[in-house]
CSV table of C-alpha atoms and ligand atoms in Angstrom, one decimal:
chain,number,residue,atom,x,y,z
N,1,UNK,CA,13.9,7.9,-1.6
N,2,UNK,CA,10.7,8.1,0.2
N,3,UNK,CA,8.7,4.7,1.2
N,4,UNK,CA,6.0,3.3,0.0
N,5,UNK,CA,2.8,4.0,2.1
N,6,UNK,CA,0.3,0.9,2.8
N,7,UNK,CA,-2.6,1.3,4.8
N,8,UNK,CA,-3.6,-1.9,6.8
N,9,UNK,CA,-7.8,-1.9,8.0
N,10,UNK,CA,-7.0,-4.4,10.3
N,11,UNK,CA,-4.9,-6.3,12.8
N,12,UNK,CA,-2.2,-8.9,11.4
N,13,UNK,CA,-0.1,-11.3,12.5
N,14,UNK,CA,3.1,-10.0,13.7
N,15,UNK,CA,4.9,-11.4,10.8
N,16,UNK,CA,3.1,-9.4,8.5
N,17,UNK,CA,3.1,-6.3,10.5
N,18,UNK,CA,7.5,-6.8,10.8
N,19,UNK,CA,7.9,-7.6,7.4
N,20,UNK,CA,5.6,-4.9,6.4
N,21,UNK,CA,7.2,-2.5,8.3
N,22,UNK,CA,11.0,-3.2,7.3
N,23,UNK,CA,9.7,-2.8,3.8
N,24,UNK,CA,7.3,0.1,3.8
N,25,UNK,CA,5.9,3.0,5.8
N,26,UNK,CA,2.8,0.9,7.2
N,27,UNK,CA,-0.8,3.0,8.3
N,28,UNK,CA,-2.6,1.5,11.2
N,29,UNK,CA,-6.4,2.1,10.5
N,30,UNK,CA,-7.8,0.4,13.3
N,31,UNK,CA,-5.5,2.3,15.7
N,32,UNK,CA,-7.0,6.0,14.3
N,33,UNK,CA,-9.2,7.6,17.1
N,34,UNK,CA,-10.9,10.0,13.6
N,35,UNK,CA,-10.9,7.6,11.0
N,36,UNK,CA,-12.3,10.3,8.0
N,37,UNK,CA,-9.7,12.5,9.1
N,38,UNK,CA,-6.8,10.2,8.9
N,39,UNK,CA,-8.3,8.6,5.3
N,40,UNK,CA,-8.8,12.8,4.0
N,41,UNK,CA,-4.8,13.5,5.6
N,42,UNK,CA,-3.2,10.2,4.3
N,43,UNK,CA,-5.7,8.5,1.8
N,44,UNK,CA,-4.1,9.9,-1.2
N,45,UNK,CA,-0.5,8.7,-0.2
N,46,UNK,CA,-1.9,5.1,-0.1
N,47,UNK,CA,-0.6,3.1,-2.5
N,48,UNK,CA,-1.1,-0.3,-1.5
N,49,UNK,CA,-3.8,-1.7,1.2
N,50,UNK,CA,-3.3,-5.0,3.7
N,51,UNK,CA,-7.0,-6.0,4.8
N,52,UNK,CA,-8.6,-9.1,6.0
N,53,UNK,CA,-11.5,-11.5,5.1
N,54,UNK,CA,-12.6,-11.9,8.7
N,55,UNK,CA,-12.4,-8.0,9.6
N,56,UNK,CA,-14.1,-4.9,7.7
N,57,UNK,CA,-14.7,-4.4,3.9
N,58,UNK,CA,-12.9,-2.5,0.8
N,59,UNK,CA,-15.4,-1.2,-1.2
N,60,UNK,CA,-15.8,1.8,-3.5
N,61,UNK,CA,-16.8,4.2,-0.1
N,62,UNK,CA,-13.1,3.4,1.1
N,63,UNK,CA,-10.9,3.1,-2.6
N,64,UNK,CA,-12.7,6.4,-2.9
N,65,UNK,CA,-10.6,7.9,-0.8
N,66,UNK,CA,-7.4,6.1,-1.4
N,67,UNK,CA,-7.1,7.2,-4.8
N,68,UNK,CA,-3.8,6.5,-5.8
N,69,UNK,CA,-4.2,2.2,-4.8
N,70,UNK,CA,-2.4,0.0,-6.9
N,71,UNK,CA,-3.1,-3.3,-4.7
N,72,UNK,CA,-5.4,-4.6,-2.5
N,73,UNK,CA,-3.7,-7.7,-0.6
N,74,UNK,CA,-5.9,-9.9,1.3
N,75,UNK,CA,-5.8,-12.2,4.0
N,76,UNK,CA,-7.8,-15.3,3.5
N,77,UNK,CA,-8.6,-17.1,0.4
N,78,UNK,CA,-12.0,-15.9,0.1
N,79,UNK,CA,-11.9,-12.4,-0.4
N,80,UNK,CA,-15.5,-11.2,-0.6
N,81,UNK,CA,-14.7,-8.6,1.9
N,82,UNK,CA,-13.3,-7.0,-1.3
N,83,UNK,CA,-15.6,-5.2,-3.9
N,84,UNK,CA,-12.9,-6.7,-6.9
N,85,UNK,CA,-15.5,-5.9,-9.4
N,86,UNK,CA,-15.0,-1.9,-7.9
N,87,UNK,CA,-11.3,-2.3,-7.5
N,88,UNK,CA,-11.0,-4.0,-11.2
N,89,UNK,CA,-12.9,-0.9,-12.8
N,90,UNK,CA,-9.8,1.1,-11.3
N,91,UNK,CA,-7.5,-0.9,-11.8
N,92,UNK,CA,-6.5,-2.4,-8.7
N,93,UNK,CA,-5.0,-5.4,-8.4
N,94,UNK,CA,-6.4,-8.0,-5.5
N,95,UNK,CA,-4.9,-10.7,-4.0
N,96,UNK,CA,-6.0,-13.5,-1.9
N,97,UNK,CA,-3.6,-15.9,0.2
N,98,UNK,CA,-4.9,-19.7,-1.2
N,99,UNK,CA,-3.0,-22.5,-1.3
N,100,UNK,CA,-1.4,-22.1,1.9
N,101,UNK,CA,-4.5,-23.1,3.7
N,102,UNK,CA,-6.1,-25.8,2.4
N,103,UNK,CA,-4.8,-28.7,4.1
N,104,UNK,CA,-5.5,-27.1,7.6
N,105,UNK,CA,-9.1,-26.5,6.2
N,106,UNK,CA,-9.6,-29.9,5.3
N,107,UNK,CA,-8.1,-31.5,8.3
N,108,UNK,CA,-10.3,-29.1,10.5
N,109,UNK,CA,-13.3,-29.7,8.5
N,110,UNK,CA,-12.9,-33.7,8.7
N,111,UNK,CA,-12.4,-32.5,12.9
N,112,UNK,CA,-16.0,-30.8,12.5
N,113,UNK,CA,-17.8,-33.9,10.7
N,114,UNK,CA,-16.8,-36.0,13.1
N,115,UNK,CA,-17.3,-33.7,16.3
N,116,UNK,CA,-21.1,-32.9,14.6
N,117,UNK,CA,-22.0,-37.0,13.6
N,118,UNK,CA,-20.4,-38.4,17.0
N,119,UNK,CA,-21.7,-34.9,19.0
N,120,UNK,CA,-18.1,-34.9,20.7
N,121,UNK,CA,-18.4,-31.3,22.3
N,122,UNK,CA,-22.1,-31.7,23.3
N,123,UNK,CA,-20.3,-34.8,25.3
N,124,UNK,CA,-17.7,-32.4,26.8
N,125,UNK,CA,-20.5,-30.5,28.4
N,126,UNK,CA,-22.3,-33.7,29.3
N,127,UNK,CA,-19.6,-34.5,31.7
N,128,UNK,CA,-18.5,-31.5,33.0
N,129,UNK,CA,-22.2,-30.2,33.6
N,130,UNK,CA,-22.0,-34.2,35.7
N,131,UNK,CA,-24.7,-35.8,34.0
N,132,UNK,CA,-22.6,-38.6,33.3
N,133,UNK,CA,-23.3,-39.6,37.1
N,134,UNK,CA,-26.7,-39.8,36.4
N,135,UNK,CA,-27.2,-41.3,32.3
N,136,UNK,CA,-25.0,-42.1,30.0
N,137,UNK,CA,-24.9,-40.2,27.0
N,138,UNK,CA,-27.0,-40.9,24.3
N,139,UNK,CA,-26.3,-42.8,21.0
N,140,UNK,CA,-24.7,-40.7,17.9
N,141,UNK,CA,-24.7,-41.1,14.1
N,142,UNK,CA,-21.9,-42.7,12.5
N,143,UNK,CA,-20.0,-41.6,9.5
N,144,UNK,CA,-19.3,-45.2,8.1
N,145,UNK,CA,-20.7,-46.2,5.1
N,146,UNK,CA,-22.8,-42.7,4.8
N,147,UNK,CA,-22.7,-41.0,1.1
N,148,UNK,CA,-20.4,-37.5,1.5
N,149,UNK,CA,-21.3,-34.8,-0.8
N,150,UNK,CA,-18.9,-31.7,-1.0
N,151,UNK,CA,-20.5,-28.5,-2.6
N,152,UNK,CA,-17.5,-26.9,-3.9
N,153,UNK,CA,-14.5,-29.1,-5.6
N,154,UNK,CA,-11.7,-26.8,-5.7
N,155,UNK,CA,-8.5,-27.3,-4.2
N,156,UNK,CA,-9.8,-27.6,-0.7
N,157,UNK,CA,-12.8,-29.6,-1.6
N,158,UNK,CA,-10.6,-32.1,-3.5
N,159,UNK,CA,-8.0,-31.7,-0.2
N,160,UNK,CA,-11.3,-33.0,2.6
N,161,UNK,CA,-12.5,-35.6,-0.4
N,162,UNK,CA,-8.6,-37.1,-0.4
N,163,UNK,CA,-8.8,-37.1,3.8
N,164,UNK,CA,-12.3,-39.0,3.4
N,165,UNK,CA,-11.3,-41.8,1.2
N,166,UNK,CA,-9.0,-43.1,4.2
N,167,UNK,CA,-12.7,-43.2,5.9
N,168,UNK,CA,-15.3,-46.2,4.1
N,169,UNK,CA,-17.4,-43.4,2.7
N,170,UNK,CA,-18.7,-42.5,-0.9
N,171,UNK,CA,-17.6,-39.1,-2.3
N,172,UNK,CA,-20.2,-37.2,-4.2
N,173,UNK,CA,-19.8,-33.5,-5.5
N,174,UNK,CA,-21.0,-30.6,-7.4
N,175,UNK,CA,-19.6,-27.5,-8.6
N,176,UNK,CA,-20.0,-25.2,-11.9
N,177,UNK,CA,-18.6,-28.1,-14.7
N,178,UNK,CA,-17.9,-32.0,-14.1
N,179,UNK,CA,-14.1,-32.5,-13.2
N,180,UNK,CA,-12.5,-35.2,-15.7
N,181,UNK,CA,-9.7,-35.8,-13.0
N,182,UNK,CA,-11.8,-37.1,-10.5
N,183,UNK,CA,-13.6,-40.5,-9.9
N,184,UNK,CA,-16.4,-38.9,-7.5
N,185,UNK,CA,-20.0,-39.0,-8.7
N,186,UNK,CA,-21.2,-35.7,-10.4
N,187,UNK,CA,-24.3,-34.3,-9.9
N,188,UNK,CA,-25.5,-30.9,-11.8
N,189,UNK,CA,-27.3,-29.7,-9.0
N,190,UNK,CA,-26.9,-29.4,-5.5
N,191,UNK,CA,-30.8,-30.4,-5.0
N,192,UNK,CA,-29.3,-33.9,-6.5
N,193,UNK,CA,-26.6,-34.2,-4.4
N,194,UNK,CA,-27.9,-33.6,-1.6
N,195,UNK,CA,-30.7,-36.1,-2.0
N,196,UNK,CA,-28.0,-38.6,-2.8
N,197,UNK,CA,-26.0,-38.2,0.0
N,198,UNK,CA,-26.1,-38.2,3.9
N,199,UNK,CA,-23.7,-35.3,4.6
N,200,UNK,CA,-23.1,-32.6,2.9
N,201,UNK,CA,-20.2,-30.5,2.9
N,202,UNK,CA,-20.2,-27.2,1.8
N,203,UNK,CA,-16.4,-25.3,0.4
N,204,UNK,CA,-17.6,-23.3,-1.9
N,205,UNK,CA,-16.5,-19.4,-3.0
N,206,UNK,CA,-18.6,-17.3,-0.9
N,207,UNK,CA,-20.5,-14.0,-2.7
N,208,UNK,CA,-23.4,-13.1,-5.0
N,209,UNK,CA,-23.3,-16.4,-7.1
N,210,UNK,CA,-23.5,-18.5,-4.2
N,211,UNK,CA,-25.7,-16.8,-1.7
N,212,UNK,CA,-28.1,-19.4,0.2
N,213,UNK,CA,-27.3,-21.9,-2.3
N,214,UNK,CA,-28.2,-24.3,0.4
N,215,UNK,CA,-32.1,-23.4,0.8
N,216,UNK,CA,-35.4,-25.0,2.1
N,217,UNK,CA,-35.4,-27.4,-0.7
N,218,UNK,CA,-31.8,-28.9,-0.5
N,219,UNK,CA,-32.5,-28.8,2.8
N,220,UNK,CA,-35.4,-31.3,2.4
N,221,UNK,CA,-33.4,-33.0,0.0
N,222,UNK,CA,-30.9,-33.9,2.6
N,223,UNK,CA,-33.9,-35.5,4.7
N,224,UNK,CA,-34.3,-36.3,8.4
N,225,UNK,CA,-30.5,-38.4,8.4
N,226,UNK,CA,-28.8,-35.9,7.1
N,227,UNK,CA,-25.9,-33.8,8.1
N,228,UNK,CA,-25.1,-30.0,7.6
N,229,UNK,CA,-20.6,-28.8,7.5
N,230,UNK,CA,-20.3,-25.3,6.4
N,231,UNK,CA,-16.9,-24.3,6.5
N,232,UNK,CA,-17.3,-21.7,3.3
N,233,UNK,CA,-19.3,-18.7,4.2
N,234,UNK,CA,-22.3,-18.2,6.3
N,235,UNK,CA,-24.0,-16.3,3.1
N,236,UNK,CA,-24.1,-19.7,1.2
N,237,UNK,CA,-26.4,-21.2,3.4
N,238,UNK,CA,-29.6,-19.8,4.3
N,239,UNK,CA,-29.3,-19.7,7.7
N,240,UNK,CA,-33.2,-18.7,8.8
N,241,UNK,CA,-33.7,-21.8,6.5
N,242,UNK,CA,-31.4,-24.0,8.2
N,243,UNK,CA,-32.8,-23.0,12.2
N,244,UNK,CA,-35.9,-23.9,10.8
N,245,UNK,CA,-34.7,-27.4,9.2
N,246,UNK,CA,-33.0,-28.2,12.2
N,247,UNK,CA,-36.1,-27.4,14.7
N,248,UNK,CA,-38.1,-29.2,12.8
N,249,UNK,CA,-36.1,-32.0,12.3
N,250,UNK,CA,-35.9,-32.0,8.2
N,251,UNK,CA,-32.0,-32.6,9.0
N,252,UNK,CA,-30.5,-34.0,11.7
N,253,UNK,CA,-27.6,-31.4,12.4
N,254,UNK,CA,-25.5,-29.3,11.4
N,255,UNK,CA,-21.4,-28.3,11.9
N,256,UNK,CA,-20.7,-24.6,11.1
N,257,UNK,CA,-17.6,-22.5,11.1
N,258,UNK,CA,-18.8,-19.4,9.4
N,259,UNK,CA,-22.5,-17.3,9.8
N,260,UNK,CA,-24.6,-14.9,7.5
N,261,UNK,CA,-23.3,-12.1,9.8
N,262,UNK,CA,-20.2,-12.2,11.5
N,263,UNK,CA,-19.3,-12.3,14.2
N,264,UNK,CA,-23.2,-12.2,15.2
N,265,UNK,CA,-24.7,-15.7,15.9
N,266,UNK,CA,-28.9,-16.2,15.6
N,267,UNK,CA,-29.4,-17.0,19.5
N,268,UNK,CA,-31.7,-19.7,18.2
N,269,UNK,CA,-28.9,-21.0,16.8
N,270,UNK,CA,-27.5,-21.2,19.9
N,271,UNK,CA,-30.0,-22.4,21.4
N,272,UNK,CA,-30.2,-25.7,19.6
N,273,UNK,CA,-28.0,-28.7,21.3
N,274,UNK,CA,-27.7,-30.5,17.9
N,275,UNK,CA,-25.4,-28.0,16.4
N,276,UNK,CA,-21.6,-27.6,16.7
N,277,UNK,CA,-20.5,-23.8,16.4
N,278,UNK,CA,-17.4,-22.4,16.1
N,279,UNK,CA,-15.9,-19.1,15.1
N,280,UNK,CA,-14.6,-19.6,11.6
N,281,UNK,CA,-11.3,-21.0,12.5
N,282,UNK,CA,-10.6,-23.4,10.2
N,283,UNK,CA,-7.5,-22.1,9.0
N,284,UNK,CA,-6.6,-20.4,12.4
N,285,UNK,CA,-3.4,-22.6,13.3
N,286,UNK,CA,-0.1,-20.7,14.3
N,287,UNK,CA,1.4,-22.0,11.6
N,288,UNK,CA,-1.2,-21.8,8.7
N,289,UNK,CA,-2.2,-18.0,9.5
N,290,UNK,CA,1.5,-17.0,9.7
N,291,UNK,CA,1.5,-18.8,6.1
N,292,UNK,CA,-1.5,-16.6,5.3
N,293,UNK,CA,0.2,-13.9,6.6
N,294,UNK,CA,3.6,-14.1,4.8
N,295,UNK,CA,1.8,-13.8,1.4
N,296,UNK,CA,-0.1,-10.8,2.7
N,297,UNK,CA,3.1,-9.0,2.5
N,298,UNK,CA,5.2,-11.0,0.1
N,299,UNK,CA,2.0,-9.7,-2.0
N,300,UNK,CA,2.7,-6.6,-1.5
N,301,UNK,CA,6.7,-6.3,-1.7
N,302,UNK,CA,6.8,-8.4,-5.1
N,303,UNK,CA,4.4,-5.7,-6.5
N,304,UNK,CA,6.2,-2.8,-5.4
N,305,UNK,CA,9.7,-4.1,-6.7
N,306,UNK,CA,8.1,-4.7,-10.1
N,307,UNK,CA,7.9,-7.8,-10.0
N,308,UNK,CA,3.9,-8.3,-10.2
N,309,UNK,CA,1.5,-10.1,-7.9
N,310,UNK,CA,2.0,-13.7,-6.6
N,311,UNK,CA,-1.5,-14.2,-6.5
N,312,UNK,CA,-4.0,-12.6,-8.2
N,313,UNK,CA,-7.9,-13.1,-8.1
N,314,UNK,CA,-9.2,-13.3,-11.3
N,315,UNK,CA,-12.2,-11.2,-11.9
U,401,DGY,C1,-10.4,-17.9,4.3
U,401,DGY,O1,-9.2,-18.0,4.0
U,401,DGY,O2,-11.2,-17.4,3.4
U,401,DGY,C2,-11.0,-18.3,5.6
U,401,DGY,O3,-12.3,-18.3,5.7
U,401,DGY,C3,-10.4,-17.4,6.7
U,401,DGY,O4,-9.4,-18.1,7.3
């Protein structure tokens, strides 16, 4: 019996690429010198596709020549490096990996607060650069007593809101509808929260119904004490907005994991000293991406033993 063919866009753990290939006769895409050529030759044996949030996009210029796709398995929780609208008109079934990530996401993003508030890496480069010999380092913000607002209470929100309560902070949120299983203060909009609250924290689904969610105005509403963690996508925030908040002071800083355009940074980002960047590796542990990566494929076997997807994005 011949194998099932899977194309995979991008690089994977090895786990996944193992697994994938005991199973299944796995495609390489990134390896193909002539991409079109490959995609005209093989594209219609495809039946299944392994991509990635953090590399390259499925969208109806690719499923358009992978015509006989059942399943699109994702890596990543956010999956809006998938067109699911496209591959739900044909259908295609898209998974996601969540679950298996959040705690990682939440303890990193507790990591970033308190690198951003108490500027630890700026202090790094403070003594290595020796200026230590000469002043000491100046004063940070504290995260004591402050108001936290999460934009975004889904499992991973709710995950960083358990981590703060061990901290003597409030918990604010807002999302879509007001959770009755929570004790948090609810606010309707994110304007509200974040005029309420000190930090905000931002864990929201990233795509059209979120794009610069955080603008000029809840950028104001944060105010000159206020603190920036974006650990969703860098298409929530504004991020022309946000350079121009932080230059001119409207906020005090900001912690970001994730930019508009990937893996492009703003050099005036970079240029700013208040501001602790990193390249959206919140979930990038050993263990937590071979988690990730495990589902990738266990995606992809259940589905072609008949079993149906583990799990599906609805859409
Ligand atoms: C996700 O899972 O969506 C992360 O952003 C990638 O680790």
């Amino acid at each position: 019996m011949s194998r099932t063919d899977i194309l995979m866009t991008a690089p994977m753990m090895p786990i996944v690429i193992e697994t994938l290939d005991k199973a299944v006769t796995l495609h390489r895409l990134w390896e193909q010198t002539d991409k079109e050529a490959f995609l005209k030759e093989v594209g219609p044996r495809i039946r299944g596709v392994a991509t990635s949030t953090l590399f390259g996009r499925v969208d109806a210029s690719l499923l358009d020549r992978l015509p006989n796709v059942e399943i699109v398995s994702s890596f990543g929780v956010g999956y809006d490096n998938v067109d699911a609208a496209e591959a739900a008109k044909r259908n295609i079934v898209v998974t996601n990996t969540p679950g298996v990530l959040d705690d990682e996401v939440a303890d990193f993003t507790l990591g970033l607060l308190l690198a951003t508030l108490r500027k630890i890496p700026q202090a790094d480069r403070y003594l290595r650069d020796g200026k230590w010999l000469k002043a000491s380092f100046p004063l940070s913000a504290t995260l004591r007593e402050r108001k936290v607002g999460i934009v975004g209470l889904g499992r991973i929100g709710k995950a960083i809101a358990r981590r703060l309560s061990g901290f003597d902070v409030s918990i604010a949120y807002h999302g879509r509808t007001q959770q009755d299983d929570v004790a948090y203060s609810y606010y309707p909009t994110v304007t509200g929260l974040a005029e309420a609250c000190d930090v905000l924290i931002v864990i929201t689904p990233g795509g059209a119904s979120t794009r610069h969610l955080i603008d000029t105005d809840v950028l104001k509403a944060l105010g000159p004490n206020g603190v920036l963690i974006n650990v969703a996508r860098g298409t929530v925030v504004d991020e022309q907005a946000l350079i121009h908040a932080l230059k001119s002071g409207t906020i005090l800083s900001a912690g970001l994991d994730v930019y508009e355009d990937e893996p492009r940074v703003p050099q005036e980002l970079i240029d700013l000293e208040h501001v602790v960047l990193l390249p959206h590796i919140a979930s990038a542990s050993v263990h937590t991406r071979n988690a990730m990566g495990k589902l990738v494929a266990d995606n992809l076997i259940s589905w072609f033993d008949g079993k149906g997807p583990l799990t599906p994005v609805a859409e």
